[in-house]
Each structure stands twice: as structure tokens, then as C-alpha cells.
Coordinates of C-alpha atoms and ligand atoms in Angstrom, one line a residue:
X1 CA 110.0 92.2 116.9
X2 CA 108.7 93.7 113.6
X3 CA 105.6 95.7 113.4
X4 CA 102.4 94.0 111.8
X5 CA 99.8 95.7 109.9
X6 CA 96.8 94.6 107.6
X7 CA 97.7 97.0 104.9
X8 CA 100.8 99.0 104.0
X9 CA 100.5 101.9 101.6
X10 CA 103.6 103.0 99.9
X11 CA 103.8 106.8 99.0
X12 CA 102.4 109.9 100.7
X13 CA 101.1 111.7 97.8
X14 CA 97.6 112.9 97.2
X15 CA 97.0 109.3 95.9
X16 CA 98.4 107.5 98.9
X17 CA 96.8 109.7 101.5
X18 CA 93.4 109.7 99.8
X19 CA 93.6 105.8 99.8
X20 CA 94.7 105.9 103.5
X21 CA 91.8 108.2 104.5
X22 CA 89.3 106.1 102.4
X23 CA 90.4 102.8 104.0
X24 CA 90.4 104.2 107.5
X25 CA 86.7 103.9 107.3
X26 CA 87.2 100.2 108.2
X27 CA 88.5 98.4 111.2
X28 CA 92.0 97.8 109.8
X29 CA 95.6 98.3 111.0
X30 CA 96.9 100.6 108.1
X31 CA 100.5 102.0 107.8
X32 CA 101.5 104.6 105.3
X33 CA 105.2 104.8 104.5
X34 CA 106.8 107.9 103.0
X35 CA 110.5 108.2 102.1
X36 CA 110.6 111.9 102.6
X37 CA 110.3 114.2 105.6
X38 CA 106.6 115.0 104.9
X39 CA 103.6 113.9 102.7
X40 CA 103.1 115.8 99.4
X41 CA 106.9 115.7 98.8
X42 CA 106.7 114.3 95.3
X43 CA 104.6 115.2 92.3
X44 CA 101.6 116.3 94.8
X45 CA 103.5 119.5 95.8
X46 CA 104.1 120.8 92.3
X47 CA 101.3 120.8 89.9
X48 CA 98.7 123.2 88.5
X49 CA 96.2 122.5 91.3
X50 CA 93.2 122.2 89.1
X51 CA 90.2 120.1 89.6
X52 CA 89.4 119.5 86.0
X53 CA 85.8 119.4 84.8
X54 CA 86.7 116.1 83.0
X55 CA 85.6 116.7 79.4
X56 CA 88.9 116.2 77.8
X57 CA 90.1 112.7 78.6
X58 CA 88.4 109.8 76.7
X59 CA 85.7 107.9 78.6
X60 CA 87.5 104.6 77.5
X61 CA 90.4 105.4 79.6
X62 CA 90.5 105.0 83.4
X63 CA 91.8 108.7 83.8
X64 CA 88.7 109.9 81.9
X65 CA 86.2 108.0 83.9
X66 CA 87.8 108.6 87.2
X67 CA 88.2 112.3 86.7
X68 CA 84.4 112.6 85.9
X69 CA 83.3 110.5 88.9
X70 CA 85.7 112.6 91.2
X71 CA 84.8 116.2 90.2
X72 CA 81.5 116.4 92.2
X73 CA 83.0 114.9 95.3
X74 CA 85.4 117.9 95.9
X75 CA 83.0 120.2 97.6
X76 CA 82.3 117.9 100.5
X77 CA 85.9 116.7 100.8
X78 CA 87.1 120.3 100.9
X79 CA 84.5 121.3 103.4
X80 CA 85.2 118.3 105.6
X81 CA 89.0 118.8 105.5
X82 CA 88.9 122.6 105.6
X83 CA 90.9 122.9 102.5
X84 CA 90.4 126.0 100.3
X85 CA 88.7 125.1 97.0
X86 CA 87.0 127.3 94.5
X87 CA 84.9 126.3 91.5
X88 CA 86.1 129.2 89.4
X89 CA 85.5 127.4 86.0
X90 CA 87.9 126.9 83.2
X91 CA 88.1 128.5 79.7
X92 CA 89.7 126.8 76.5
X93 CA 90.5 129.8 74.3
X94 CA 90.6 129.7 70.6
X95 CA 91.6 132.1 68.0
X96 CA 90.9 130.8 64.5
X97 CA 87.8 129.2 62.8
X98 CA 89.4 125.9 63.1
X99 CA 89.7 126.4 66.8
X100 CA 85.9 127.2 67.0
X101 CA 85.1 124.0 65.2
X102 CA 87.3 122.1 67.7
X103 CA 85.7 123.7 70.7
X104 CA 82.2 123.0 69.4
X105 CA 83.1 119.2 69.0
X106 CA 84.8 119.3 72.5
X107 CA 81.6 120.6 74.0
X108 CA 79.5 117.9 72.3
X109 CA 81.9 115.3 73.6
X110 CA 81.9 116.7 77.1
X111 CA 78.0 116.8 77.1
X112 CA 77.8 113.1 75.9
X113 CA 79.9 112.3 79.0
X114 CA 77.5 114.1 81.2
X115 CA 79.5 117.2 82.0
X116 CA 77.1 119.9 83.0
X117 CA 76.6 123.4 81.8
X118 CA 79.3 123.6 79.2
X119 CA 79.1 126.8 77.2
X120 CA 80.6 128.3 74.1
X121 CA 81.5 131.9 74.5
X122 CA 82.0 134.3 71.6
X123 CA 84.5 137.1 71.6
X124 CA 82.4 139.6 73.4
X125 CA 81.5 137.2 76.1
X126 CA 84.9 136.1 76.5
X127 CA 86.2 139.7 76.8
X128 CA 83.6 140.4 79.4
X129 CA 84.8 137.4 81.6
X130 CA 88.5 138.1 80.9
X131 CA 89.2 141.7 80.1
X132 CA 92.9 141.3 79.8
X133 CA 92.9 138.4 77.4
X134 CA 94.6 138.7 74.1
X135 CA 92.5 140.9 71.8
X136 CA 92.6 138.4 69.0
X137 CA 91.1 135.7 71.1
X138 CA 87.7 135.0 69.5
X139 CA 86.0 132.1 71.3
X140 CA 86.2 129.9 74.3
X141 CA 84.7 126.7 75.8
X142 CA 83.5 127.5 79.4
X143 CA 83.4 124.7 82.0
X144 CA 81.9 126.1 85.3
X145 CA 82.6 122.9 87.2
X146 CA 86.5 123.1 86.9
X147 CA 88.1 124.4 90.2
X148 CA 91.3 125.2 91.9
X149 CA 92.7 123.7 95.2
X150 CA 95.9 123.6 97.0
X151 CA 97.2 120.3 96.2
X152 CA 99.7 119.9 99.1
X153 CA 97.2 121.3 101.6
X154 CA 94.7 118.6 100.3
X155 CA 97.4 115.8 100.7
X156 CA 98.4 117.0 104.2
X157 CA 94.6 117.3 105.3
X158 CA 93.9 113.9 104.0
X159 CA 97.0 112.5 106.0
X160 CA 95.8 114.2 109.1
X161 CA 92.4 113.0 108.8
X162 CA 93.7 109.4 108.2
X163 CA 95.8 109.7 111.3
X164 CA 92.7 110.8 113.2
X165 CA 91.0 107.7 112.0
X166 CA 93.7 105.4 113.2
X167 CA 96.2 105.2 110.3
X168 CA 99.9 105.2 111.3
X169 CA 102.1 107.4 109.0
X170 CA 105.8 106.7 109.0
X171 CA 107.9 109.6 107.5
X172 CA 111.5 109.1 106.3
X173 CA 110.7 105.5 105.7
X174 CA 111.7 104.3 102.3
X175 CA 110.7 100.9 101.1
X176 CA 113.8 99.1 99.8
X177 CA 112.4 95.5 99.3
X178 CA 109.3 93.5 99.5
X179 CA 108.9 90.0 101.1
X180 CA 106.6 87.3 99.7
X181 CA 105.9 83.9 101.0
X182 CA 104.3 81.0 98.9
X183 CA 102.9 83.6 96.3
X184 CA 101.5 85.9 99.0
X185 CA 102.6 89.3 100.1
X186 CA 104.3 89.1 103.5
X187 CA 105.9 92.5 104.3
X188 CA 108.3 95.3 103.4
X189 CA 111.8 96.1 104.4
X190 CA 112.7 99.9 105.1
X191 CA 116.0 101.6 104.5
X192 CA 116.6 101.5 108.3
X193 CA 116.6 97.6 108.0
X194 CA 113.2 97.3 109.8
X195 CA 110.7 94.7 108.4
X196 CA 107.0 95.5 108.6
X197 CA 104.7 92.5 108.1
X198 CA 101.5 93.0 106.0
X199 CA 99.1 91.0 104.0
X200 CA 98.4 93.8 101.4
X201 CA 100.7 96.4 99.7
X202 CA 99.2 99.3 97.9
X203 CA 101.9 100.8 95.5
X204 CA 101.2 104.5 95.4
X205 CA 104.9 105.4 95.0
X206 CA 104.3 107.9 92.0
X207 CA 107.4 108.3 89.8
X208 CA 109.0 105.2 91.5
X209 CA 106.0 102.9 91.4
X210 CA 107.9 100.9 88.7
X211 CA 110.8 100.4 91.1
X212 CA 108.4 99.2 93.8
X213 CA 106.6 96.8 91.2
X214 CA 110.0 95.4 90.2
X215 CA 110.5 94.3 93.8
X216 CA 107.7 91.6 93.1
X217 CA 108.9 90.8 89.7
X218 CA 106.5 93.0 87.7
X219 CA 108.0 95.0 84.8
X220 CA 106.9 98.3 83.5
X221 CA 108.6 101.7 83.0
X222 CA 107.6 105.1 84.2
X223 CA 109.0 108.0 82.2
X224 CA 109.1 111.3 84.0
X225 CA 107.7 114.4 82.0
X226 CA 108.6 117.7 83.3
X227 CA 106.3 120.7 83.7
X228 CA 107.9 124.1 84.6
X229 CA 106.0 127.0 86.3
X230 CA 106.3 130.7 87.2
X231 CA 104.4 131.9 90.3
X232 CA 103.5 135.6 90.5
X233 CA 103.0 137.7 93.5
X234 CA 99.5 138.2 95.0
X235 CA 99.4 141.7 93.5
X236 CA 98.6 139.8 90.1
X237 CA 96.4 137.2 91.5
X238 CA 93.3 138.8 89.9
X239 CA 94.7 139.3 86.3
X240 CA 92.7 136.3 85.3
X241 CA 89.3 135.1 86.8
X242 CA 89.2 131.6 85.5
X243 CA 91.6 128.8 84.6
X244 CA 92.7 129.7 81.1
X245 CA 93.8 126.9 78.9
X246 CA 95.1 127.3 75.3
X247 CA 94.2 124.8 72.6
X248 CA 95.6 121.6 73.8
X249 CA 98.3 119.6 72.0
X250 CA 98.7 115.7 71.9
X251 CA 101.1 115.7 74.9
X252 CA 99.3 118.0 77.4
X253 CA 96.5 120.4 78.1
X254 CA 98.9 123.2 77.2
X255 CA 100.4 126.0 79.1
X256 CA 97.8 127.5 81.3
X257 CA 97.2 130.6 83.4
X258 CA 95.2 130.4 86.7
X259 CA 94.7 132.1 89.9
X260 CA 95.7 129.8 92.9
X261 CA 93.5 129.4 96.0
X262 CA 96.0 131.3 98.0
X263 CA 95.6 134.4 95.7
X264 CA 98.7 134.3 93.6
X265 CA 98.8 133.8 89.7
X266 CA 100.4 130.7 88.3
X267 CA 101.8 130.2 84.7
X268 CA 102.7 126.8 83.2
X269 CA 103.4 124.0 82.7
X270 CA 105.2 122.8 79.6
X271 CA 105.6 119.1 79.0
X272 CA 109.2 117.6 78.2
X273 CA 110.5 114.0 79.0
X274 CA 113.5 113.9 81.1
X275 CA 115.9 111.0 82.1
X276 CA 116.0 111.4 85.8
X277 CA 113.3 111.0 88.4
X278 CA 114.7 113.8 90.5
X279 CA 115.4 116.3 87.8
X280 CA 113.4 119.3 89.2
X281 CA 115.7 121.9 87.6
X282 CA 114.0 124.8 86.0
X283 CA 115.7 125.7 82.8
X284 CA 116.2 129.0 81.0
X285 CA 114.6 127.3 77.7
X286 CA 111.6 125.9 79.8
X287 CA 110.8 129.3 81.3
X288 CA 111.1 131.0 78.0
X289 CA 108.7 128.3 76.5
X290 CA 106.0 128.9 79.2
X291 CA 106.5 132.7 78.8
X292 CA 105.9 132.6 75.2
X293 CA 102.8 130.3 75.9
X294 CA 101.4 132.7 78.6
X295 CA 101.9 135.8 76.6
X296 CA 100.2 134.4 73.6
X297 CA 97.2 134.4 75.9
X298 CA 97.8 137.3 78.1
X299 CA 100.2 139.8 76.5
X300 CA 100.5 141.9 79.6
X301 CA 102.0 139.3 81.9
X302 CA 104.3 141.2 84.3
X303 CA 107.8 139.7 84.3
X304 CA 108.9 141.5 87.5
X305 CA 105.8 140.0 89.3
X306 CA 107.5 136.4 89.3
X307 CA 108.4 135.4 92.8
X308 CA 109.2 131.8 92.3
X309 CA 109.8 129.2 89.6
X310 CA 109.6 125.4 90.1
X311 CA 108.9 122.2 88.3
X312 CA 107.0 119.1 88.7
X313 CA 107.3 115.6 87.1
X314 CA 104.4 113.6 85.7
X315 CA 104.6 109.8 86.0
X316 CA 103.8 108.5 82.6
X317 CA 103.3 105.0 81.5
X318 CA 103.5 103.8 77.8
X319 CA 99.7 103.3 77.9
X320 CA 99.3 107.0 78.8
X321 CA 96.7 106.0 81.2
X322 CA 96.4 105.1 85.0
X323 CA 97.2 101.4 86.0
X324 CA 95.1 100.5 89.0
X325 CA 94.7 96.7 89.5
X326 CA 95.8 93.8 91.9
X327 CA 98.3 91.4 90.7
X328 CA 97.4 87.6 90.4
X329 CA 100.7 86.9 92.0
X330 CA 101.9 87.8 94.7
X331 CA 98.4 87.9 96.0
X332 CA 97.9 91.1 98.0
X333 CA 99.8 93.6 95.8
X334 CA 97.7 96.4 94.4
X335 CA 99.2 98.8 91.8
X336 CA 98.2 102.5 91.6
X337 CA 100.6 103.6 89.0
X338 CA 101.0 105.9 86.2
X339 CA 98.9 108.5 88.0
X340 CA 99.7 111.5 85.8
X341 CA 97.3 114.4 85.1
X342 CA 94.3 114.4 86.0
X343 CA 95.5 112.4 89.1
X344 CA 94.9 115.2 91.5
X345 CA 91.2 115.6 90.1
X346 CA 90.7 112.0 90.2
X347 CA 92.1 111.1 93.6
X348 CA 88.8 110.5 95.5
X349 CA 87.5 108.1 92.8
X350 CA 91.0 106.3 92.7
X351 CA 90.6 105.7 96.4
X352 CA 87.1 104.4 96.0
X353 CA 88.3 102.1 93.2
X354 CA 91.1 100.7 95.4
X355 CA 88.6 100.0 98.2
X356 CA 86.5 98.1 95.7
X357 CA 89.6 96.1 94.5
X358 CA 90.5 95.3 98.1
X359 CA 86.9 94.0 98.6
X360 CA 87.4 91.8 95.6
X361 CA 90.7 90.2 96.7
X362 CA 90.2 90.1 100.5
X363 CA 89.0 86.5 100.5
X364 CA 91.7 85.3 98.4
X365 CA 94.4 86.6 100.8
X366 CA 96.3 84.0 102.8
X367 CA 94.5 85.3 105.9
X368 CA 90.9 86.8 104.9
X369 CA 90.6 90.5 105.6
X370 CA 87.2 91.7 107.0
X371 CA 85.9 95.0 105.8
X372 CA 84.1 96.1 109.1
X373 CA 82.9 99.7 109.1
X374 CA 84.6 101.8 111.8
X375 CA 83.3 104.9 113.4
X376 CA 84.9 107.3 110.9
X377 CA 85.3 110.8 111.6
X378 CA 85.4 112.8 108.2
X379 CA 86.1 116.2 109.5
X380 CA 89.2 118.1 110.6
X381 CA 88.9 121.3 112.7
X382 CA 89.3 124.7 111.2
X383 CA 92.6 126.3 112.5
X384 CA 92.4 130.2 112.8
X385 CA 94.3 131.9 110.0
X386 CA 95.0 135.7 110.1
X387 CA 94.6 135.7 106.3
X388 CA 90.9 134.7 106.7
X389 CA 90.2 137.4 109.1
X390 CA 91.8 140.4 107.5
X391 CA 88.4 142.0 106.7
X392 CA 87.1 141.3 110.2
X393 CA 89.8 142.4 112.6
X394 CA 87.4 142.5 115.4
X395 CA 86.9 138.8 115.4
X396 CA 90.6 138.2 115.1
X397 CA 91.0 140.3 118.2
X398 CA 89.0 137.7 120.1
X399 CA 91.3 135.0 119.0
X400 CA 94.2 137.2 120.0
X401 CA 92.8 138.1 123.4
X402 CA 92.6 134.3 124.1
X403 CA 96.3 133.6 122.9
X404 CA 98.5 136.5 122.5
X405 CA 100.6 134.3 120.1
X406 CA 98.1 135.0 117.4
X407 CA 99.1 138.8 117.5
X408 CA 102.8 138.2 116.8
X409 CA 103.3 138.2 113.0
X410 CA 106.2 136.0 112.0
X411 CA 105.9 135.9 108.3
X412 CA 105.5 139.6 107.1
X413 CA 104.6 138.7 103.4
X414 CA 101.8 136.3 104.2
X415 CA 100.9 137.7 107.6
X416 CA 101.4 134.4 109.5
X417 CA 101.4 134.5 113.2
X418 CA 103.4 132.5 115.8
X419 CA 100.2 131.1 117.1
X420 CA 99.3 129.6 113.7
X421 CA 102.8 128.0 113.3
X422 CA 102.8 126.6 116.9
X423 CA 99.2 125.2 116.4
X424 CA 100.7 123.2 113.4
X425 CA 103.5 121.8 115.6
X426 CA 101.0 120.8 118.3
X427 CA 99.1 118.5 116.0
X428 CA 99.3 114.7 116.0
X429 CA 100.6 114.5 112.4
X430 CA 103.4 117.0 111.8
X431 CA 106.6 117.6 109.7
X432 CA 108.7 119.9 111.9
X433 CA 110.7 121.3 108.8
X434 CA 110.7 124.8 107.2
X435 CA 108.8 123.3 104.1
X436 CA 106.4 121.5 106.4
X437 CA 105.5 124.8 108.0
X438 CA 105.4 126.6 104.8
X439 CA 102.9 124.1 103.1
X440 CA 100.7 124.1 106.3
X441 CA 100.7 128.0 107.1
X442 CA 102.2 129.8 104.1
X443 CA 104.8 131.2 106.3
X444 CA 107.8 131.6 103.9
X445 CA 105.9 131.3 100.8
X446 CA 105.4 134.8 100.1
X447 CA 107.4 137.5 98.1
X448 CA 110.5 137.2 100.1
X449 CA 110.3 133.4 100.0
X450 CA 111.4 132.9 103.7
X451 CA 114.3 135.3 103.5
X452 CA 113.1 137.4 106.6
X453 CA 110.9 134.8 108.5
X454 CA 113.0 131.6 107.8
X455 CA 115.4 131.9 110.9
X456 CA 112.4 132.8 113.2
X457 CA 110.5 129.8 112.0
X458 CA 113.5 127.6 112.6
X459 CA 113.7 129.1 116.2
X460 CA 110.1 128.2 116.8
X461 CA 110.5 124.7 115.4
X462 CA 113.6 124.1 117.5
X463 CA 111.8 125.4 120.8
X464 CA 108.7 123.4 120.1
X465 CA 110.3 120.1 119.2
X466 CA 113.1 120.5 121.7
X467 CA 116.0 120.4 119.3
X468 CA 118.9 122.6 118.4
X469 CA 118.3 125.2 115.8
X470 CA 121.3 123.6 114.0
X471 CA 119.1 120.4 113.6
X472 CA 116.4 122.1 111.9
X473 CA 116.1 121.4 108.2
X474 CA 114.3 122.7 105.2
X475 CA 112.9 119.3 104.0
X476 CA 114.6 116.5 106.1
X477 CA 118.2 115.2 106.8
X478 CA 120.8 116.7 104.5
X479 CA 119.0 120.1 104.2
X480 CA 120.1 121.5 107.6
X481 CA 120.0 125.5 107.2
X482 CA 122.6 126.4 109.7
X483 CA 126.0 124.8 110.3
X484 CA 127.4 126.6 113.4
X485 CA 126.7 129.3 115.9
X486 CA 128.2 132.7 115.2
X487 CA 129.6 132.6 118.8
X488 CA 131.6 129.5 117.9
X489 CA 133.2 130.8 114.8
X490 CA 136.9 131.4 115.2
X491 CA 137.5 135.0 113.9
X492 CA 141.1 134.5 112.6
X493 CA 139.9 131.8 110.1
X494 CA 136.2 132.4 109.4
X495 CA 136.5 136.0 108.4
X496 CA 139.0 135.1 105.9
X497 CA 137.2 132.0 104.5
X498 CA 133.7 133.0 105.3
X499 CA 130.7 131.0 106.6
X500 CA 130.4 128.6 103.8
X501 CA 134.0 127.1 104.4
X502 CA 133.5 124.2 106.8
X503 CA 137.1 122.7 106.4
Ligands
FAD601 C1 103.3 119.5 85.9 C2 102.2 118.8 86.4 C3 101.0 119.5 86.4 C4 99.8 118.7 86.9 N1 98.6 119.4 87.1 C5 97.6 118.8 87.4 C6 96.2 119.4 87.6 O1 96.1 120.5 87.5 N2 95.2 118.6 88.0 C7 95.4 117.2 88.2 O2 94.3 116.6 88.4 N3 96.6 116.7 88.0 C8 97.6 117.3 87.8 N4 98.8 116.7 87.7 C9 99.0 115.3 88.2 C10 99.0 115.1 89.6 O3 99.9 116.1 90.3 C11 99.5 113.7 90.0 O4 98.4 112.9 89.3 C12 99.4 113.5 91.5 O5 100.1 114.5 92.1 C13 100.1 112.2 91.7 O6 100.0 111.9 93.1 P1 100.8 110.5 93.5 O7 100.4 110.5 95.0 O8 100.5 109.3 92.7 O9 102.4 110.8 93.3 P2 103.3 111.6 94.3 O10 102.8 112.9 94.8 O11 104.7 111.6 93.5 O12 103.5 110.7 95.6 C14 104.3 109.5 95.6 C15 105.0 109.3 97.0 O13 105.6 108.2 97.0 C16 106.8 108.3 97.8 N5 107.7 107.2 97.4 C17 108.4 106.9 96.3 N6 109.1 105.8 96.5 C18 109.0 105.5 97.7 C19 109.4 104.4 98.5 N7 110.4 103.5 98.0 N8 109.1 104.2 99.8 C20 108.4 105.2 100.4 N9 107.9 106.1 99.8 C21 108.1 106.4 98.3 C22 107.4 109.8 97.1 O14 108.4 110.4 98.0 C23 106.3 110.5 96.9 O15 105.9 111.4 98.1 C24 99.9 117.3 87.3 C25 101.3 116.9 87.3 C26 102.3 117.5 86.8 C27 103.7 117.0 87.1

């Protein structure tokens, strides 16, 4: 017998999970389907993590309007979901008289949109705020309402909270087809062959939203636009105090430098169209491009401080705007597509807009959907994290005395304890993979990038889940990290051919 839900959300990015959490306020049966081994596996894991103030996108675009509506909502969301969020403010930095004129106009435009407290800084004020900035930088537009957040922690927390409020999340569940009946949505087919019946499909599949839309006969094309990054060691996290933007280009807000909420420094992204939706390769040229961009603002960026490089892909539509609407046919299909930047900053308002669209179409569904308020629980519990107690070891000692596992440091770079890792694996919504643990606890995310703690984390996952360490993966099937036990290796062959030779 196939499962049946009122609503199926396709895609577990920041948008799909924000929608799941928002709709979990109603007494509805909701299922979120994600093709990968965890939520935040697509664009939501690799971006700048900035909650933009919202002055730069035009108000006649959806992305402009929704960013402005969303920005003030983040304090409460972050508090409820226990996600680190800091309103550190942003600076757009200019060098020439022409730049100054542009910054002035941008300020006026921002003010006309209702963005509060925008200020123009002269060179002296700028240097006071950012002592390490290029000595020829002469002015800046300061937006105090811009902030930084961990995009994957937000996505995971939204998913956890949605599950707490009754949403079912199915990982490793790729939608390969959609069933319709007499012009109405009837269900989805998964890669496993399973059918899930539903009245409403919300298409939040990011880069693949066009392929999902094509399953109901809708035609549009999403082009991936790559952005590459360098992440610096925590040692350099306080080189800058704000999100620092250069003057923007037509394609993007430019190559920025920002502290991250975890205390690192982030440089990037560039913006180049690519052919493939899984082309996440960092290139020599791309890294050089961002380095040029970064050093034009901060000449003293430390090259040997880079601990990781990565890329993310923007899902762009020809309109260069979000597409959030219900189709006339099949009834019950809602597109949430083209969610490029500032999609992270706009997520809560996008979720609210989807709730309004659902209210509009619910009576025209084959079977009416009632939006009855449920007993919504908005908060998650704060998990103890050694990082937060470093200045207060006495308090941490109390946690340790209750559970000795909080005294066993597993990740030496980020100081993550066994207790923290096991607590994540005890939750209702988990992804028992190395990446799943890294994104939840930061274990493996430091300078050695898991070189030391990776095998120990794999051991903990195996023990807790009751699987063999050989079955533990980095990010789902196909990414197993071990292929045999050393004890099982035949010395006469493997010493000659090495561990990599499976034949
Ligand atoms: C370089 C870069 C920098 C950015 N910086 C910022 C920023 O600083 N601030 C900001 O506001 N925005 C920023 N953005 C934009 C922001 O990251 C995106 O708007 C946001 O992450 C989009 O989320 P999403 O949920 O739509 O997509 P995704 O996170 O990609 O989620 C879609 C999910 O759908 C799943 N999926 C796809 N097909 C299927 C299927 N058939 N079945 C089941 N699941 C499926 C995918 O696996 C994926 O997990 C940036 C983007 C990039 C690329």
C-alpha cells in the first residue's frame, strides 16, 4: 500500500525545510523528500551565509521584496532554533569619486525601501571600523541590519523543528516522476519505485526544480552559476569585523570577505555560468579570481591561512528572479524555483508566501484542504557545546560530571566531545554520516579537516547506529570511507598493490 500525505515538499534545502516548518503549524500530513543523505546537501550547504539587509535588489522583484520582509524575522528564528546568528552589519567599499556617488544613490534607494540606519562612512570612519582594509579605500555604505548565519545549521534546525511538529522527512528519496489525475496532482514516484499519494506538491528542488516542473509538463530552464570560496583558519576570523563587499557588478554582489558565525574567515564567491548541475569543482583560475578580488580590499590576506576551498551553484532563471506560484494545471503544484541569492535571507518570507498560496488554492483542490492551526512548538532545545563554554570551564565541568562523555575530546581542532556527537545521533532526525556530524557539531570541520578525528567519528557512528564501520559513509551510499579491515588484508598481495587496489 502506498503512503498518503496532504502535502509533499520536494527538496530539503533551506527553502524546503523553511516551508516544512511553516506548514507544520497546521494539522496537515506533510512529507519532505530529499534525494541526498541529509538536508542542506545542495546550494544551502555552500554559500556566503549572509542575511542581507536588502537594499540592493529592486522592489519590483520578488527577491527584493521578500529579502526586506525576511531580514527582521531572523532574530526570533535563530533564538527559537538555537542557531548562531550575528547582526554584524555590512560595508560596501568604494575607492573613487564615482563609487562615492553610487554609494550615496544606493543609500537613498535603500531608505526609500524602508531599510533602517544606513550610513555613509568616510575614509577615517571606515579605517576605524576596519583597520586592515586597503589604505586607498575611501568610503563605505554601512548597513547595520545585515547579519551572518550558518546556512546548513539553519536548514538542519528547521528540519528538526518540522519533524518535532509532525513532518516526516525521507532522506535518500529522489522523486523521479509525478502522477496526475484529471488535471489534479495525485502523487510522486521515488527512485525506489515507491509511490507517495498527495494532493499538493511543493517544488523546492533548487537546481533541479526545472526537471521536477518538466514532470508536469512545465518548461523553464535553470542555469547553474558557480561561486568559489576560500575558508581561512579561525586564527584569521577577526581580520575583518563586518561583511565586506566591493562595488557590485551586474552579475553579482561581488567577491566579499566576511567572518563566519563559527569564527573563521570566508573569501568569495565569483560568479561564472557552468554546464553541469553537479560541477562543484574548484578551479585554479577561479581561486585566483577570488584571491585578486579579496586582496583588492584586504592586501594582507594570509595565503597559508586557507584551510578549505569549495564551490556552490546558484539556480538562476532567465528572469533573474524567484518564481513562486501555483500552476493552473495540474491543480496542486506549487513552484518555488530560481531561488538564487538572496534566497537564504528570504527563506522565512518565501515560506510565508507559500502558506498564502496554499490558502488561495486549497478550495480548488479535488479534495479541499483545511488549514487548522495545530499546537505548534517553535523551539528546539539548546545542545551543550564545549565551544560555548571555553570561557567558563566551571560550568562545563557540571555538564561533564553528569555525563563523562562530554569530557572526551574527539575533534581536536574544533574541540568537539564524544557527548556532543552522540547527542546528535540520539535525536529524532539524524544523518549518520561524517558530513552529517560535521555540519551539526563541527567535528571534522577544523584545520585538519577530519584527518585525525574522521576514523573515531566513524567508529562512534557505527557503534550508535549498530552498523559496521565499513558501512559508514561521508555523505551517503557510494562514499564509504573504508573498504576492508587491515586484519583481512592478504599481506602477499596488498603490500605490493597497496590499500587502494581492490582487484
Ligand atoms: C555562491 C553562492 C553564494 C550565496 N550567498 C548567499 C548569501 O550570502 N545570502 C543569501 O541570502 N543567499 C545566498 N545564496 C543563495 C542561497 O544559497 C540559495 O538561495 C538557497 O540555498 C537555495 O536553497 P534551496 O532550498 O532552494 O536549494 P537547495 O539548497 O539546492 O535545495 C534543494 C534540494 O532539493 C534536492 N533535490 C533536487 N532534486 C530532487 C529530487 N528529484 N528529489 C528529491 N530531492 C531533490 C537537492 O538534493 C537539494 O538538497 C548564495 C548562493 C550561492 C551559490
